Tab-separated table of C-alpha atoms in Angstrom:
chain	number	residue	atom	x	y	z
A	1	UNK	CA	39.179	118.012	58.836
A	2	UNK	CA	41.477	118.844	55.922
A	3	UNK	CA	40.220	118.164	52.100
A	4	UNK	CA	41.166	115.466	49.846
A	5	UNK	CA	42.093	115.345	46.257
A	6	UNK	CA	40.244	112.508	44.429
A	7	UNK	CA	43.757	110.891	44.086
A	8	UNK	CA	44.078	110.887	47.945
A	9	UNK	CA	41.124	108.592	48.188
A	10	UNK	CA	43.602	105.917	46.090
A	11	UNK	CA	46.943	106.464	48.218
A	12	UNK	CA	46.213	107.925	51.914
A	13	UNK	CA	45.540	105.595	55.114
A	14	UNK	CA	42.073	103.637	54.740
A	15	UNK	CA	41.104	104.826	58.299
A	16	UNK	CA	42.895	107.866	58.589
A	17	UNK	CA	41.157	108.707	55.158
A	18	UNK	CA	37.688	107.284	56.528
A	19	UNK	CA	37.660	109.697	59.091
A	20	UNK	CA	38.396	112.395	57.429
A	21	UNK	CA	35.558	111.455	54.794
A	22	UNK	CA	32.855	110.227	57.355
A	23	UNK	CA	33.205	112.879	59.987
A	24	UNK	CA	32.338	115.984	57.852
A	25	UNK	CA	29.180	113.773	56.709
A	26	UNK	CA	28.264	113.172	60.297
A	27	UNK	CA	28.445	116.340	61.388
A	28	UNK	CA	26.077	117.766	58.442
A	29	UNK	CA	23.689	114.936	58.972
A	30	UNK	CA	23.198	116.155	62.489
A	31	UNK	CA	22.641	119.658	61.475
A	32	UNK	CA	20.228	118.838	59.191
A	33	UNK	CA	18.727	116.685	61.774
A	34	UNK	CA	18.726	119.364	64.429
A	35	UNK	CA	17.247	122.021	61.783
A	36	UNK	CA	14.336	119.792	61.110
A	37	UNK	CA	13.519	119.915	64.814
A	38	UNK	CA	13.726	123.704	66.050
A	39	UNK	CA	12.305	124.206	62.101
A	40	UNK	CA	9.227	122.695	63.870
A	41	UNK	CA	9.547	123.997	66.887
A	42	UNK	CA	10.079	127.603	65.303
A	43	UNK	CA	6.819	127.169	63.129
A	44	UNK	CA	4.562	125.541	65.688
A	45	UNK	CA	5.243	128.430	68.176
A	46	UNK	CA	5.229	131.534	65.779
A	47	UNK	CA	2.339	130.492	63.609
A	48	UNK	CA	0.323	127.519	65.533
A	49	UNK	CA	-0.165	124.026	65.313
A	50	UNK	CA	-2.118	124.106	62.440
A	51	UNK	CA	1.088	125.204	60.266
A	52	UNK	CA	3.010	121.945	61.369
A	53	UNK	CA	0.686	119.504	59.443
A	54	UNK	CA	0.232	122.097	56.160
A	55	UNK	CA	4.205	121.500	56.226
A	56	UNK	CA	3.734	117.706	56.930
A	57	UNK	CA	1.190	117.814	54.148
A	58	UNK	CA	3.887	119.259	51.577
A	59	UNK	CA	6.923	117.339	52.843
A	60	UNK	CA	5.943	114.198	50.772
A	61	UNK	CA	6.251	116.466	47.296
A	62	UNK	CA	9.198	118.403	47.951
A	63	UNK	CA	11.071	115.184	49.165
A	64	UNK	CA	9.616	112.959	46.612
A	65	UNK	CA	11.940	115.810	43.641
A	66	UNK	CA	14.298	116.465	46.433
A	67	UNK	CA	15.223	112.339	46.072
A	68	UNK	CA	15.342	113.312	42.438
A	69	UNK	CA	18.148	115.139	42.849
A	70	UNK	CA	19.837	112.532	44.929
A	71	UNK	CA	19.090	109.877	43.020
A	72	UNK	CA	20.755	111.270	40.267
A	73	UNK	CA	23.790	112.554	42.240
A	74	UNK	CA	24.305	109.222	43.961
A	75	UNK	CA	24.204	106.916	40.968
A	76	UNK	CA	26.489	109.431	38.854
A	77	UNK	CA	28.883	110.061	41.996
A	78	UNK	CA	29.318	105.875	42.157
A	79	UNK	CA	30.575	106.388	37.867
A	80	UNK	CA	32.220	109.361	38.731
A	81	UNK	CA	34.710	107.657	42.034
A	82	UNK	CA	35.357	104.387	39.358
A	83	UNK	CA	35.717	106.508	36.496
A	84	UNK	CA	38.378	109.164	38.568
A	85	UNK	CA	40.268	105.998	39.878
A	86	UNK	CA	40.483	104.435	36.810
A	87	UNK	CA	42.063	107.721	35.324
A	88	UNK	CA	39.296	108.161	32.892
A	89	UNK	CA	38.665	112.058	33.251
A	90	UNK	CA	36.749	112.272	30.221
A	91	UNK	CA	34.066	109.701	31.046
A	92	UNK	CA	33.782	111.828	35.039
A	93	UNK	CA	33.058	115.259	33.209
A	94	UNK	CA	30.731	113.638	30.803
A	95	UNK	CA	29.079	111.840	33.722
A	96	UNK	CA	28.709	115.128	35.534
A	97	UNK	CA	27.405	117.167	32.979
A	98	UNK	CA	24.791	114.682	31.933
A	99	UNK	CA	23.841	114.621	35.876
A	100	UNK	CA	23.291	118.353	35.385
A	101	UNK	CA	21.009	117.609	32.537
A	102	UNK	CA	18.728	115.361	33.855
A	103	UNK	CA	18.507	117.276	37.465
A	104	UNK	CA	17.068	120.128	35.494
A	105	UNK	CA	14.828	117.779	33.023
A	106	UNK	CA	13.391	115.869	35.990
A	107	UNK	CA	13.277	118.561	38.851
A	108	UNK	CA	11.649	121.518	36.336
A	109	UNK	CA	9.139	119.000	34.786
A	110	UNK	CA	7.708	117.626	38.185
A	111	UNK	CA	8.091	121.253	39.869
A	112	UNK	CA	5.513	122.651	36.955
A	113	UNK	CA	3.967	119.248	37.316
A	114	UNK	CA	3.016	119.845	40.937
A	115	UNK	CA	2.021	123.367	40.690
A	116	UNK	CA	-0.658	122.665	37.573
A	117	UNK	CA	-2.478	120.280	39.972
A	118	UNK	CA	-2.210	122.005	43.277
A	119	UNK	CA	-5.406	121.816	44.184
A	120	UNK	CA	-5.543	118.510	43.430
A	121	UNK	CA	-2.583	117.218	45.108
A	122	UNK	CA	-2.954	119.305	48.309
A	123	UNK	CA	-6.069	117.622	49.263
A	124	UNK	CA	-5.030	114.171	48.073
A	125	UNK	CA	-1.695	114.248	50.005
A	126	UNK	CA	-4.575	115.541	53.487
A	127	UNK	CA	-4.642	119.069	53.115
A	128	UNK	CA	-8.331	119.305	53.611
A	129	UNK	CA	-10.322	121.810	56.022
A	130	UNK	CA	-8.446	124.593	57.541
A	131	UNK	CA	-4.982	123.048	56.261
A	132	UNK	CA	-6.174	123.649	52.841
A	133	UNK	CA	-4.852	127.451	52.574
A	134	UNK	CA	-1.434	127.514	54.481
A	135	UNK	CA	-0.668	124.665	52.710
A	136	UNK	CA	-1.198	125.870	49.493
A	137	UNK	CA	0.521	128.935	50.180
A	138	UNK	CA	3.565	127.147	51.739
A	139	UNK	CA	3.638	124.505	48.815
A	140	UNK	CA	3.368	127.085	45.904
A	141	UNK	CA	6.581	128.874	47.499
A	142	UNK	CA	8.323	126.055	47.577
A	143	UNK	CA	7.762	123.964	44.190
A	144	UNK	CA	9.499	127.272	42.594
A	145	UNK	CA	12.384	126.453	45.094
A	146	UNK	CA	12.438	122.304	45.024
A	147	UNK	CA	14.002	122.488	41.548
A	148	UNK	CA	17.069	124.321	43.386
A	149	UNK	CA	16.500	121.596	46.153
A	150	UNK	CA	17.364	118.912	43.429
A	151	UNK	CA	20.960	120.643	41.948
A	152	UNK	CA	21.668	120.682	45.386
A	153	UNK	CA	21.235	117.307	46.459
A	154	UNK	CA	23.063	116.169	43.483
A	155	UNK	CA	25.892	118.645	43.657
A	156	UNK	CA	26.421	117.629	47.194
A	157	UNK	CA	27.100	114.054	46.081
A	158	UNK	CA	29.343	114.734	43.447
A	159	UNK	CA	31.633	117.011	45.928
A	160	UNK	CA	31.811	114.106	47.945
A	161	UNK	CA	32.832	111.519	45.154
A	162	UNK	CA	35.434	114.063	44.181
A	163	UNK	CA	37.338	113.876	48.001
A	164	UNK	CA	36.332	116.999	49.494
A	165	UNK	CA	34.140	115.651	52.147
A	166	UNK	CA	34.566	119.433	53.988
A	167	UNK	CA	32.744	121.298	51.020
A	168	UNK	CA	29.892	118.907	51.098
A	169	UNK	CA	29.630	119.218	54.830
A	170	UNK	CA	29.398	123.045	54.294
A	171	UNK	CA	26.926	123.026	51.476
A	172	UNK	CA	24.337	120.415	53.895
A	173	UNK	CA	24.900	123.027	56.737
A	174	UNK	CA	24.280	126.107	54.444
A	175	UNK	CA	20.754	125.737	53.845
A	176	UNK	CA	19.526	124.749	57.681
A	177	UNK	CA	21.512	126.957	59.168
A	178	UNK	CA	20.169	129.864	56.284
A	179	UNK	CA	16.679	127.836	57.101
A	180	UNK	CA	16.804	128.934	60.794
A	181	UNK	CA	18.354	132.310	60.325
A	182	UNK	CA	15.299	133.194	57.687
A	183	UNK	CA	12.608	131.650	60.076
A	184	UNK	CA	13.341	134.111	62.839
A	185	UNK	CA	13.586	136.724	60.264
A	186	UNK	CA	10.357	136.408	57.576
A	187	UNK	CA	7.989	135.131	60.376
A	188	UNK	CA	9.317	136.604	63.981
A	189	UNK	CA	10.346	140.037	62.737
A	190	UNK	CA	8.309	140.335	59.608
A	191	UNK	CA	5.344	138.333	60.081
A	192	UNK	CA	5.184	136.725	56.919
A	193	UNK	CA	3.289	133.973	58.621
A	194	UNK	CA	2.967	130.491	56.345
A	195	UNK	CA	4.925	132.656	53.384
A	196	UNK	CA	7.338	133.635	55.693
A	197	UNK	CA	8.485	130.052	55.916
A	198	UNK	CA	7.928	128.843	52.757
A	199	UNK	CA	10.617	132.021	51.498
A	200	UNK	CA	12.788	130.991	54.456
A	201	UNK	CA	12.895	127.197	53.295
A	202	UNK	CA	13.305	128.001	49.914
A	203	UNK	CA	15.619	131.199	50.506
A	204	UNK	CA	18.455	128.445	52.225
A	205	UNK	CA	17.854	126.317	49.085
A	206	UNK	CA	18.849	129.164	47.044
A	207	UNK	CA	21.884	130.087	49.621
A	208	UNK	CA	23.502	126.886	49.365
A	209	UNK	CA	22.480	126.098	45.570
A	210	UNK	CA	25.304	129.375	45.227
A	211	UNK	CA	28.039	127.817	47.061
A	212	UNK	CA	28.072	124.736	45.000
A	213	UNK	CA	28.085	126.625	42.024
A	214	UNK	CA	31.084	128.609	43.680
A	215	UNK	CA	32.619	125.345	44.334
A	216	UNK	CA	32.547	123.743	40.951
A	217	UNK	CA	33.805	126.769	39.619
A	218	UNK	CA	36.387	127.353	41.731
A	219	UNK	CA	39.777	125.505	42.009
A	220	UNK	CA	38.833	123.140	44.377
A	221	UNK	CA	37.142	120.981	42.169
A	222	UNK	CA	38.751	118.824	39.234
A	223	UNK	CA	35.066	118.308	37.104
A	224	UNK	CA	35.460	121.588	34.549
A	225	UNK	CA	33.080	120.539	32.145
A	226	UNK	CA	31.694	122.290	28.894
A	227	UNK	CA	28.636	122.725	27.264
A	228	UNK	CA	29.404	119.432	25.001
A	229	UNK	CA	29.163	117.745	28.426
A	230	UNK	CA	25.185	118.420	28.781
A	231	UNK	CA	24.221	116.400	25.497
A	232	UNK	CA	22.715	113.216	26.775
A	233	UNK	CA	24.902	109.894	26.557
A	234	UNK	CA	22.443	106.538	26.663
A	235	UNK	CA	25.122	104.297	28.250
A	236	UNK	CA	25.593	106.626	30.864
A	237	UNK	CA	21.923	107.298	31.429
A	238	UNK	CA	21.384	103.984	31.958
A	239	UNK	CA	24.131	103.708	34.772
A	240	UNK	CA	22.962	106.681	36.349
A	241	UNK	CA	19.210	105.448	36.025
A	242	UNK	CA	19.706	102.019	37.166
A	243	UNK	CA	21.930	103.268	40.262
A	244	UNK	CA	19.695	106.240	41.279
A	245	UNK	CA	16.957	103.956	41.341
A	246	UNK	CA	18.082	102.018	44.816
A	247	UNK	CA	18.214	105.165	46.320
A	248	UNK	CA	14.527	106.551	44.996
A	249	UNK	CA	12.973	102.716	45.917
A	250	UNK	CA	14.650	103.423	49.453
A	251	UNK	CA	13.129	106.698	49.761
A	252	UNK	CA	9.652	105.233	48.377
A	253	UNK	CA	9.804	102.453	50.824
A	254	UNK	CA	10.610	104.607	53.232
A	255	UNK	CA	7.310	106.926	53.112
A	256	UNK	CA	5.406	103.318	52.422
A	257	UNK	CA	6.447	102.214	55.447
A	258	UNK	CA	5.373	104.953	57.892
A	259	UNK	CA	2.136	104.839	56.629
A	260	UNK	CA	1.725	101.613	57.536
A	261	UNK	CA	3.018	101.473	60.695
A	262	UNK	CA	0.902	104.982	61.385
A	263	UNK	CA	-2.367	103.337	60.700
A	264	UNK	CA	-1.410	100.012	62.095
A	265	UNK	CA	-0.158	101.218	65.146
A	266	UNK	CA	-2.883	103.603	65.373
A	267	UNK	CA	-5.678	100.972	64.999
A	268	UNK	CA	-4.069	99.349	68.196
A	269	UNK	CA	-3.094	101.737	70.442
A	270	UNK	CA	-4.789	105.178	68.936
A	271	UNK	CA	-3.218	108.428	68.996
A	272	UNK	CA	-0.221	107.764	71.748
A	273	UNK	CA	1.245	104.574	69.688
A	274	UNK	CA	1.279	106.923	66.561
A	275	UNK	CA	3.005	109.606	68.739
A	276	UNK	CA	5.531	106.791	70.208
A	277	UNK	CA	6.207	105.693	66.592
A	278	UNK	CA	6.853	109.603	66.037
A	279	UNK	CA	9.380	110.101	68.285
A	280	UNK	CA	11.327	106.782	67.676
A	281	UNK	CA	11.334	108.322	64.118
A	282	UNK	CA	12.860	111.543	64.582
A	283	UNK	CA	15.402	109.769	67.068
A	284	UNK	CA	16.473	107.547	64.215
A	285	UNK	CA	18.140	110.251	62.432
A	286	UNK	CA	19.607	111.880	65.830
A	287	UNK	CA	20.817	108.629	67.120
A	288	UNK	CA	22.728	107.121	63.834
A	289	UNK	CA	24.027	110.506	62.678
A	290	UNK	CA	27.513	108.646	63.477
A	291	UNK	CA	26.465	105.531	61.591
A	292	UNK	CA	25.135	106.872	58.921
A	293	UNK	CA	28.494	109.175	58.496
A	294	UNK	CA	30.414	106.815	58.240
A	295	UNK	CA	28.243	104.913	55.487
A	296	UNK	CA	28.273	108.280	53.389
A	297	UNK	CA	32.469	108.273	54.237
A	298	UNK	CA	33.256	105.216	53.079
A	299	UNK	CA	30.934	105.859	49.417
A	300	UNK	CA	33.473	107.570	47.843
A	301	UNK	CA	36.507	105.603	49.204
A	302	UNK	CA	35.354	102.096	47.705
A	303	UNK	CA	34.203	103.740	44.617
A	304	UNK	CA	37.647	105.321	43.771
A	305	UNK	CA	39.596	102.717	44.597
A	306	UNK	CA	37.284	100.125	42.877
A	307	UNK	CA	37.788	101.532	39.414
A	308	UNK	CA	41.613	101.423	40.310
A	309	UNK	CA	41.534	97.847	40.570
A	310	UNK	CA	43.126	98.391	44.382
A	311	UNK	CA	40.859	95.877	45.661
A	312	UNK	CA	43.213	95.281	48.951
A	313	UNK	CA	42.057	98.715	49.762
A	314	UNK	CA	38.494	98.049	48.926
A	315	UNK	CA	38.857	95.170	51.481
A	316	UNK	CA	40.052	97.297	53.828
A	317	UNK	CA	37.945	100.156	53.584
A	318	UNK	CA	35.213	97.795	53.583
A	319	UNK	CA	36.287	95.908	57.096
A	320	UNK	CA	37.179	99.236	59.127
A	321	UNK	CA	33.799	101.045	57.839
A	322	UNK	CA	32.061	98.042	59.249
A	323	UNK	CA	34.530	98.398	62.841
A	324	UNK	CA	33.939	101.604	62.934
A	325	UNK	CA	29.980	102.113	62.524
A	326	UNK	CA	29.632	98.601	64.587
A	327	UNK	CA	31.704	100.398	67.516
A	328	UNK	CA	29.575	103.977	66.708
A	329	UNK	CA	26.299	101.690	66.942
A	330	UNK	CA	27.071	99.943	70.025
A	331	UNK	CA	27.506	103.433	71.746
A	332	UNK	CA	24.071	104.484	70.846
A	333	UNK	CA	23.211	101.171	71.851
A	334	UNK	CA	23.698	101.066	75.245
A	335	UNK	CA	22.377	104.967	75.640
A	336	UNK	CA	18.974	103.883	74.390
A	337	UNK	CA	18.512	100.844	76.066
A	338	UNK	CA	20.429	102.719	79.241
A	339	UNK	CA	18.218	106.118	79.220
A	340	UNK	CA	15.039	105.496	77.092
A	341	UNK	CA	12.637	107.140	79.859
A	342	UNK	CA	15.175	110.577	79.891
A	343	UNK	CA	14.996	110.322	75.820
A	344	UNK	CA	11.463	110.584	75.309
A	345	UNK	CA	10.596	113.386	78.088
A	346	UNK	CA	12.904	115.377	75.736
A	347	UNK	CA	9.637	115.059	73.487
A	348	UNK	CA	6.651	115.460	75.860
A	349	UNK	CA	5.174	115.942	78.910
A	350	UNK	CA	2.152	113.839	78.157
A	351	UNK	CA	2.122	110.871	80.535
A	352	UNK	CA	0.984	108.315	78.481
A	353	UNK	CA	3.252	108.628	75.718
A	354	UNK	CA	6.072	108.973	78.208
A	355	UNK	CA	4.730	105.745	79.796
A	356	UNK	CA	4.421	103.177	76.337
A	357	UNK	CA	7.376	104.796	74.333
A	358	UNK	CA	10.434	103.602	76.654
A	359	UNK	CA	10.091	100.067	75.787
A	360	UNK	CA	9.287	100.599	72.044
A	361	UNK	CA	12.224	102.243	71.947
A	362	UNK	CA	14.285	99.608	73.238
A	363	UNK	CA	12.430	97.357	70.513
A	364	UNK	CA	13.120	99.315	67.637
A	365	UNK	CA	17.063	99.939	68.495
A	366	UNK	CA	17.438	96.186	69.832
A	367	UNK	CA	19.768	95.527	66.830
A	368	UNK	CA	21.592	98.849	66.249
A	369	UNK	CA	25.290	97.318	66.771
A	370	UNK	CA	24.581	94.762	63.633
A	371	UNK	CA	22.688	97.206	61.469
A	372	UNK	CA	26.323	98.583	60.495
A	373	UNK	CA	27.117	95.334	58.592
A	374	UNK	CA	23.767	95.806	56.494
A	375	UNK	CA	23.645	99.557	55.921
A	376	UNK	CA	28.175	99.685	54.674
A	377	UNK	CA	27.269	95.942	52.539
A	378	UNK	CA	24.033	97.877	50.802
A	379	UNK	CA	26.393	101.240	49.983
A	380	UNK	CA	29.198	99.113	48.648
A	381	UNK	CA	27.477	97.637	46.004
A	382	UNK	CA	25.837	100.853	44.657
A	383	UNK	CA	29.732	102.718	45.036
A	384	UNK	CA	31.014	99.939	43.023
A	385	UNK	CA	28.628	100.194	40.516
A	386	UNK	CA	26.421	96.519	41.046
A	387	UNK	CA	22.986	98.389	40.915
A	388	UNK	CA	20.714	94.731	41.135
A	389	UNK	CA	22.369	93.688	44.892
A	390	UNK	CA	22.269	96.914	46.046
A	391	UNK	CA	18.652	97.354	45.307
A	392	UNK	CA	17.800	94.055	46.530
A	393	UNK	CA	20.230	94.642	49.773
A	394	UNK	CA	18.257	98.280	50.303
A	395	UNK	CA	14.496	96.693	49.728
A	396	UNK	CA	15.601	93.268	52.148
A	397	UNK	CA	14.970	95.186	55.341
A	398	UNK	CA	12.058	97.279	54.973
A	399	UNK	CA	10.348	95.633	51.331
A	400	UNK	CA	11.116	92.049	51.828
A	401	UNK	CA	11.312	91.552	55.840
A	402	UNK	CA	9.897	94.420	57.559
A	403	UNK	CA	6.268	94.786	56.067
A	404	UNK	CA	5.339	91.083	55.831
A	405	UNK	CA	6.983	90.804	59.755
A	406	UNK	CA	4.613	93.616	61.409
A	407	UNK	CA	1.475	92.377	59.696
A	408	UNK	CA	2.179	88.575	60.993
A	409	UNK	CA	3.595	88.954	63.945
A	410	UNK	CA	0.662	90.907	65.523
A	411	UNK	CA	-1.693	88.177	65.020
A	412	UNK	CA	0.254	86.542	68.036
A	413	UNK	CA	1.547	89.233	70.030
A	414	UNK	CA	-0.732	92.057	69.365
A	415	UNK	CA	0.536	95.818	69.063
A	416	UNK	CA	4.358	94.481	70.466
A	417	UNK	CA	4.956	92.508	67.110
A	418	UNK	CA	4.874	95.376	65.649
A	419	UNK	CA	7.610	96.739	67.450
A	420	UNK	CA	9.588	93.310	67.610
A	421	UNK	CA	9.318	93.414	63.647
A	422	UNK	CA	12.519	96.145	63.729
A	423	UNK	CA	14.594	94.618	65.226
A	424	UNK	CA	13.955	91.064	63.314
A	425	UNK	CA	13.884	92.554	60.224
A	426	UNK	CA	17.369	94.114	61.077
A	427	UNK	CA	18.670	90.848	62.401
A	428	UNK	CA	17.704	89.004	59.142
A	429	UNK	CA	18.728	91.517	56.291
A	430	UNK	CA	21.735	91.242	58.129
A	431	UNK	CA	22.296	88.100	57.266
A	432	UNK	CA	20.979	88.405	53.750
A	433	UNK	CA	23.736	91.363	53.628
A	434	UNK	CA	26.814	89.526	55.090
A	435	UNK	CA	26.199	86.798	52.993
A	436	UNK	CA	26.335	88.654	49.800
A	437	UNK	CA	28.544	90.750	51.088
A	438	UNK	CA	30.892	87.629	51.760
A	439	UNK	CA	30.598	86.338	48.174
A	440	UNK	CA	31.373	89.596	46.459
A	441	UNK	CA	35.023	89.837	49.163
A	442	UNK	CA	35.955	86.195	47.848
A	443	UNK	CA	35.135	85.892	43.992
A	444	UNK	CA	35.263	89.960	43.218
A	445	UNK	CA	37.885	91.140	45.289
A	446	UNK	CA	40.810	88.587	44.772
A	447	UNK	CA	43.977	89.811	46.378
A	448	UNK	CA	45.915	88.855	49.146
A	449	UNK	CA	43.916	89.336	52.705
A	450	UNK	CA	45.010	92.929	54.937
A	451	UNK	CA	46.735	91.926	57.966
């Protein structure tokens, strides 16, 4: 799991390189997923169920500001990967400086806005009655740290763009592990309650931020910027914005989808159906972490080699990433199809939930073996700086196919129609992605075919 320099992205064997990039990303995603689950268990047991509700009220706000940092990071990192591949070091440095400036401006502005309207926003997101006071305590402390989280999310993607996946993995693991340790100290030992939970989360962001600052100041990073790089450049900002909007749109549609599905399932099956969906939703990050890891590992490889005009390596990286991710997705698919009852019992002892969740789980993950192509295809267009197809392919699964299907199919199949919408939208979006990717390879990656 050794690190590679950015130039190695254009020289090392694609299969070996993809494993080096994807393994740390997969581990980081897994640790973050485990953190979400364990953190919820800690807060629920040491503070109470109201605390869980209070945290859920705050999450959309903090996630949105964090998504801003991620969007700026992914948009800029695509530029950096291609600039490094083309040996345009000055552009890579200018892009990184602009990323820092944009992250500071946007995250601080939204944090100040969020703090000013705290008493309006919390009830709007469901923090009413007994939930309001603990939600406000948690919200105010978290908002102080959210700009730091924005820098962490942005910096992590830039580290990966430099070809340093191990350091990117550390940057993902530090806040996860740190949060659990600080949870135990502030909540269980010092008995700070909701304030303790908030300071544990904020403190973990700060520790990760300090690690990322150390990385960029150390010899490990090639991006050594000065004050002139912080001045915003219109063309770079525009490109960061167009590519970053893909990430923001993805986050937004995911939030909207969760809201719509929760309401639709409640109308059919009440709390039991909503709980089943919550289990499936939490499981998706755990189950698909290796596929997401392959996708993240693929992006800097494709971007660098595209910038270097090594189109044979770009094509090979596409084929290899799809192959590896499909194999891993198939293994996950088999496990979910064979053991859904056992998996459901990890989450709950409720007999009603255990009764309905396994079949719903099978429907939801029925198309997992082919979804790798959709993820890799959409990621490719973002990696090489083609914002419009990247946005279109990102939105096909949920916005274009899933949401209409979840309203149409229940007219004929009842609640089952909602669950059927998951694999059908996966298949349709994969077909669309395959078409765009095939055209891209044939028309714009014109080199000798790799045998």
